Coordinates of C-alpha atoms and ligand atoms in Angstrom, one line a residue:
X130 CA -12.9 18.7 15.7
X131 CA -10.6 20.0 13.0
X132 CA -11.5 19.0 9.4
X133 CA -9.4 18.1 6.6
X134 CA -10.0 17.2 3.0
X135 CA -7.9 14.9 0.7
X136 CA -8.1 12.2 -1.8
X137 CA -7.6 8.5 -0.8
X138 CA -7.7 5.0 -2.1
X139 CA -9.3 2.4 0.2
X140 CA -6.9 -0.3 1.3
X141 CA -9.1 -2.2 3.7
X142 CA -12.2 -2.1 5.8
X143 CA -13.0 -3.7 9.2
X144 CA -16.3 -3.9 11.1
X145 CA -17.0 -1.6 14.2
X146 CA -19.9 -2.1 16.4
X147 CA -23.3 -2.8 14.9
X148 CA -23.3 -0.4 11.9
X149 CA -19.9 1.2 11.4
X150 CA -16.8 0.5 9.7
X151 CA -13.1 1.4 10.1
X152 CA -11.7 2.4 6.7
X153 CA -8.0 2.2 6.0
X154 CA -7.0 4.7 3.3
X155 CA -3.9 5.7 1.6
X156 CA -4.4 9.5 1.0
X157 CA -2.5 11.8 -1.3
X158 CA -1.4 14.3 1.4
X159 CA -1.9 12.7 4.8
X160 CA -0.4 9.3 4.1
X161 CA -2.1 6.3 5.8
X162 CA -5.4 7.2 7.6
X163 CA -7.8 5.0 9.5
X164 CA -11.1 6.6 10.0
X165 CA -14.6 5.6 11.2
X166 CA -17.4 5.6 8.7
X167 CA -20.5 5.9 10.8
X168 CA -23.4 3.8 9.5
X169 CA -21.5 2.4 6.6
X170 CA -22.9 -1.0 7.2
X171 CA -26.5 0.0 6.9
X172 CA -28.2 -1.0 3.8
X173 CA -29.2 2.7 3.2
X174 CA -25.8 4.3 4.1
X175 CA -25.2 7.5 2.3
X176 CA -21.8 6.3 1.6
X177 CA -23.0 3.5 -0.8
X178 CA -20.2 1.5 -2.2
X179 CA -17.8 4.5 -2.0
X180 CA -15.8 3.1 0.8
X181 CA -15.1 -0.4 -0.4
X182 CA -11.5 -1.5 -1.2
X183 CA -9.8 -0.1 -4.4
X184 CA -12.2 3.0 -4.6
X185 CA -10.7 6.3 -5.0
X186 CA -12.5 9.0 -3.2
X187 CA -12.4 12.7 -2.5
X188 CA -12.9 12.7 1.4
X189 CA -13.8 15.1 4.0
X190 CA -12.6 14.0 7.6
X191 CA -12.8 15.2 11.2
X192 CA -9.6 14.6 13.2
X193 CA -10.5 12.5 16.3
X194 CA -8.7 11.6 19.4
X195 CA -7.8 8.0 18.3
X196 CA -9.5 7.6 14.9
X197 CA -10.7 10.1 12.5
X198 CA -14.3 10.3 11.2
X199 CA -15.2 10.4 7.5
X200 CA -18.0 12.8 7.1
X201 CA -18.1 12.8 3.2
X202 CA -16.9 10.6 0.4
X203 CA -17.2 11.4 -3.3
X204 CA -16.0 8.8 -5.7
X205 CA -13.3 10.1 -8.2
X206 CA -12.1 6.7 -9.6
X207 CA -14.3 3.7 -9.5
X208 CA -11.7 1.0 -10.2
X209 CA -13.3 -1.5 -7.9
X210 CA -15.9 -2.7 -10.4
X211 CA -13.6 -3.3 -13.3
X212 CA -11.0 -5.0 -10.9
X213 CA -13.5 -7.2 -9.1
X214 CA -15.0 -8.3 -12.4
X215 CA -11.8 -10.3 -13.1
X216 CA -10.8 -12.7 -10.3
X217 CA -7.2 -12.5 -11.0
X218 CA -7.1 -8.8 -11.0
X219 CA -9.0 -8.8 -7.8
X220 CA -6.2 -11.1 -6.3
X221 CA -3.5 -8.9 -7.5
X222 CA -5.4 -5.7 -6.1
X223 CA -5.8 -7.5 -2.8
X224 CA -2.1 -8.2 -2.6
X225 CA -1.2 -4.6 -3.5
X226 CA -3.5 -3.2 -1.0
X227 CA -2.3 -5.5 1.8
X228 CA 1.4 -4.9 1.3
X229 CA 0.9 -1.2 1.2
X230 CA -1.0 -1.3 4.6
X231 CA 1.7 -3.5 6.1
X232 CA 4.7 -1.5 4.9
X233 CA 3.2 1.9 6.1
X234 CA 2.8 1.4 9.8
X235 CA 2.7 5.1 10.7
X236 CA -0.5 7.1 10.2
X237 CA -0.8 10.6 9.0
X238 CA 2.7 10.6 7.5
X239 CA 2.6 11.8 3.9
X240 CA 3.8 8.9 1.5
X241 CA 3.5 10.4 -1.9
X242 CA 5.7 7.8 -3.7
X243 CA 3.4 5.0 -2.4
X244 CA 0.3 6.9 -3.6
X245 CA 1.6 7.4 -7.0
X246 CA 2.6 3.7 -7.3
X247 CA -0.7 2.4 -5.8
X248 CA -2.8 4.7 -8.2
X249 CA -0.9 3.6 -11.2
X250 CA -1.2 -0.2 -10.3
X251 CA -5.0 0.1 -9.7
X252 CA -5.5 1.9 -13.0
X253 CA -3.4 -0.6 -14.8
X254 CA -5.4 -3.3 -13.3
X255 CA -8.8 -1.8 -14.0
X256 CA -7.7 -1.0 -17.7
X257 CA -6.2 -4.5 -18.3
X258 CA -2.9 -2.8 -19.3
X259 CA -0.7 -5.9 -18.3
X260 CA -1.3 -9.2 -16.9
X261 CA -2.6 -9.0 -13.2
X262 CA 0.5 -11.2 -11.9
X263 CA 2.9 -8.8 -13.7
X264 CA 1.2 -5.8 -12.0
X265 CA 1.0 -7.6 -8.6
X266 CA 4.5 -8.8 -8.4
X267 CA 6.2 -5.6 -9.9
X268 CA 4.2 -3.7 -7.2
X269 CA 5.5 -5.8 -4.4
X270 CA 9.1 -5.4 -5.6
X271 CA 8.7 -1.6 -6.1
X272 CA 6.9 -0.9 -2.9
X273 CA 9.6 -2.9 -1.0
X274 CA 12.4 -0.9 -2.8
X275 CA 10.8 2.5 -1.8
X276 CA 10.9 1.1 1.9
X277 CA 14.7 0.5 1.4
X278 CA 14.5 -3.2 0.6
X279 CA 15.7 -3.4 -3.0
X280 CA 17.2 -6.7 -4.1
X281 CA 20.8 -6.5 -5.8
X282 CA 20.0 -8.1 -9.2
X283 CA 22.9 -7.0 -11.4
X284 CA 25.9 -8.0 -9.3
X285 CA 27.0 -10.6 -6.7
X286 CA 26.3 -9.2 -3.2
X287 CA 29.4 -10.8 -1.9
X288 CA 32.2 -10.0 -4.5
X289 CA 30.4 -7.5 -6.9
X290 CA 31.1 -9.4 -10.0
X291 CA 28.4 -8.6 -12.7
X292 CA 28.7 -11.7 -14.8
X293 CA 28.1 -15.6 -14.0
X294 CA 25.3 -14.9 -11.5
X295 CA 23.8 -18.3 -10.6
X296 CA 21.8 -17.9 -7.5
X297 CA 19.8 -15.5 -5.4
X298 CA 19.6 -15.3 -1.6
X299 CA 16.8 -13.5 0.1
X300 CA 18.7 -13.2 3.5
X301 CA 21.9 -11.9 1.9
X302 CA 19.9 -9.4 -0.3
X303 CA 20.2 -10.5 -3.8
X304 CA 22.3 -12.3 -6.6
X305 CA 25.3 -14.5 -6.0
X306 CA 28.0 -15.7 -8.4
X307 CA 29.0 -19.4 -8.5
X308 CA 31.9 -19.2 -6.1
X309 CA 29.9 -17.3 -3.5
X310 CA 26.9 -19.6 -3.6
X311 CA 25.4 -19.7 0.0
X312 CA 23.2 -22.1 1.9
X313 CA 19.6 -21.3 1.3
X314 CA 20.3 -19.5 -2.1
X315 CA 18.0 -20.5 -4.8
X316 CA 19.6 -21.4 -8.2
X317 CA 18.3 -19.0 -11.0
X318 CA 18.7 -19.0 -14.9
X319 CA 19.7 -15.9 -16.7
X320 CA 16.2 -15.6 -18.0
X321 CA 14.7 -15.7 -14.4
X322 CA 17.2 -13.0 -13.3
X323 CA 16.0 -10.9 -16.4
X324 CA 12.3 -11.4 -15.3
X325 CA 13.1 -10.3 -11.7
X326 CA 14.9 -7.2 -13.1
X327 CA 12.1 -6.5 -15.4
X328 CA 9.5 -6.8 -12.6
X329 CA 11.5 -4.7 -10.3
X330 CA 11.7 -1.9 -12.9
X331 CA 8.2 -2.2 -14.3
X332 CA 9.7 -3.0 -17.7
X333 CA 6.5 -4.4 -19.2
X334 CA 7.9 -4.9 -22.6
X335 CA 10.3 -7.5 -21.3
X336 CA 8.3 -9.2 -18.6
X337 CA 5.5 -9.9 -21.1
X338 CA 6.3 -13.5 -20.9
X339 CA 5.0 -16.3 -18.8
X340 CA 4.8 -16.2 -15.0
X341 CA 7.7 -18.1 -13.5
X342 CA 6.7 -20.0 -10.4
X343 CA 10.3 -19.8 -8.9
X344 CA 10.4 -16.0 -9.5
X345 CA 7.0 -15.6 -7.9
X346 CA 8.1 -17.6 -4.9
X347 CA 11.1 -15.3 -4.4
X348 CA 9.0 -12.3 -4.6
X349 CA 6.7 -13.6 -2.0
X350 CA 9.7 -14.6 0.2
X351 CA 11.4 -11.4 -0.2
X352 CA 8.4 -9.3 1.0
X353 CA 7.5 -11.7 3.9
X354 CA 11.2 -12.0 5.1
X355 CA 11.8 -8.2 5.2
X356 CA 8.5 -7.2 6.4
X357 CA 8.7 -10.0 9.1
X358 CA 5.3 -11.1 8.7
X359 CA 3.1 -13.1 6.5
X360 CA 1.0 -11.7 3.7
X361 CA -2.3 -13.4 3.6
X362 CA -3.2 -12.4 0.1
X363 CA 0.2 -13.5 -1.5
X364 CA -0.8 -17.1 -1.0
X365 CA -3.9 -16.4 -3.3
X366 CA -1.6 -15.4 -6.1
X367 CA -0.7 -19.0 -6.7
X368 CA -3.8 -19.0 -9.0
X369 CA -1.7 -19.1 -12.2
X370 CA -0.3 -22.6 -11.8
Ligands
ZN67 ZN1 30.5 -13.4 -6.0

């Protein structure tokens, strides 16, 4: 079987048979990869904790017919310990990994923009650079934007007016002015619009304020509506209230 080496971040693991695991990774050069780690569930597995979620490893894989096989994994970024030590950081990292896994539905297709975004988010969580909810919500908006689902936040999606924005419609794709208010749109204040903009840009200086439950609910709805499926871990982010 042909071999390839890469570096990757573990998004998720699932059990396979008695002793093995399927590891889903986002790699730097090969995009999303699902690979079998033989014996990974044995107590004395030579992989140790290197194939747990949020770990960044240098890996050696063999290409298989349906799934690849991981033959070596060397840790190059142990963010998992610092992230798991703080429950809110753990929840945010779970959202980040789940949405990345769901957005990328094709394997072995390079996704460098996602790799950079994911790496930056996990480092920021591990080093406590910002509040976990800021990193989680900003990641969701930016990952969705890379996929082509970027909300219009600076002008009305119907008439293009940039002032007097009063509501936000997930279905229509963004902000609405007072005269174009549509059924199902959620009323937002200027401060709430500003927080959404700051999160979507990763403007940490601005979004240093408090978490807004209405903005958080919109971020959640935005992701689930355009991905057309629920995100299990987003529900957990309701920890803040
Ligand atoms: Zn309008």
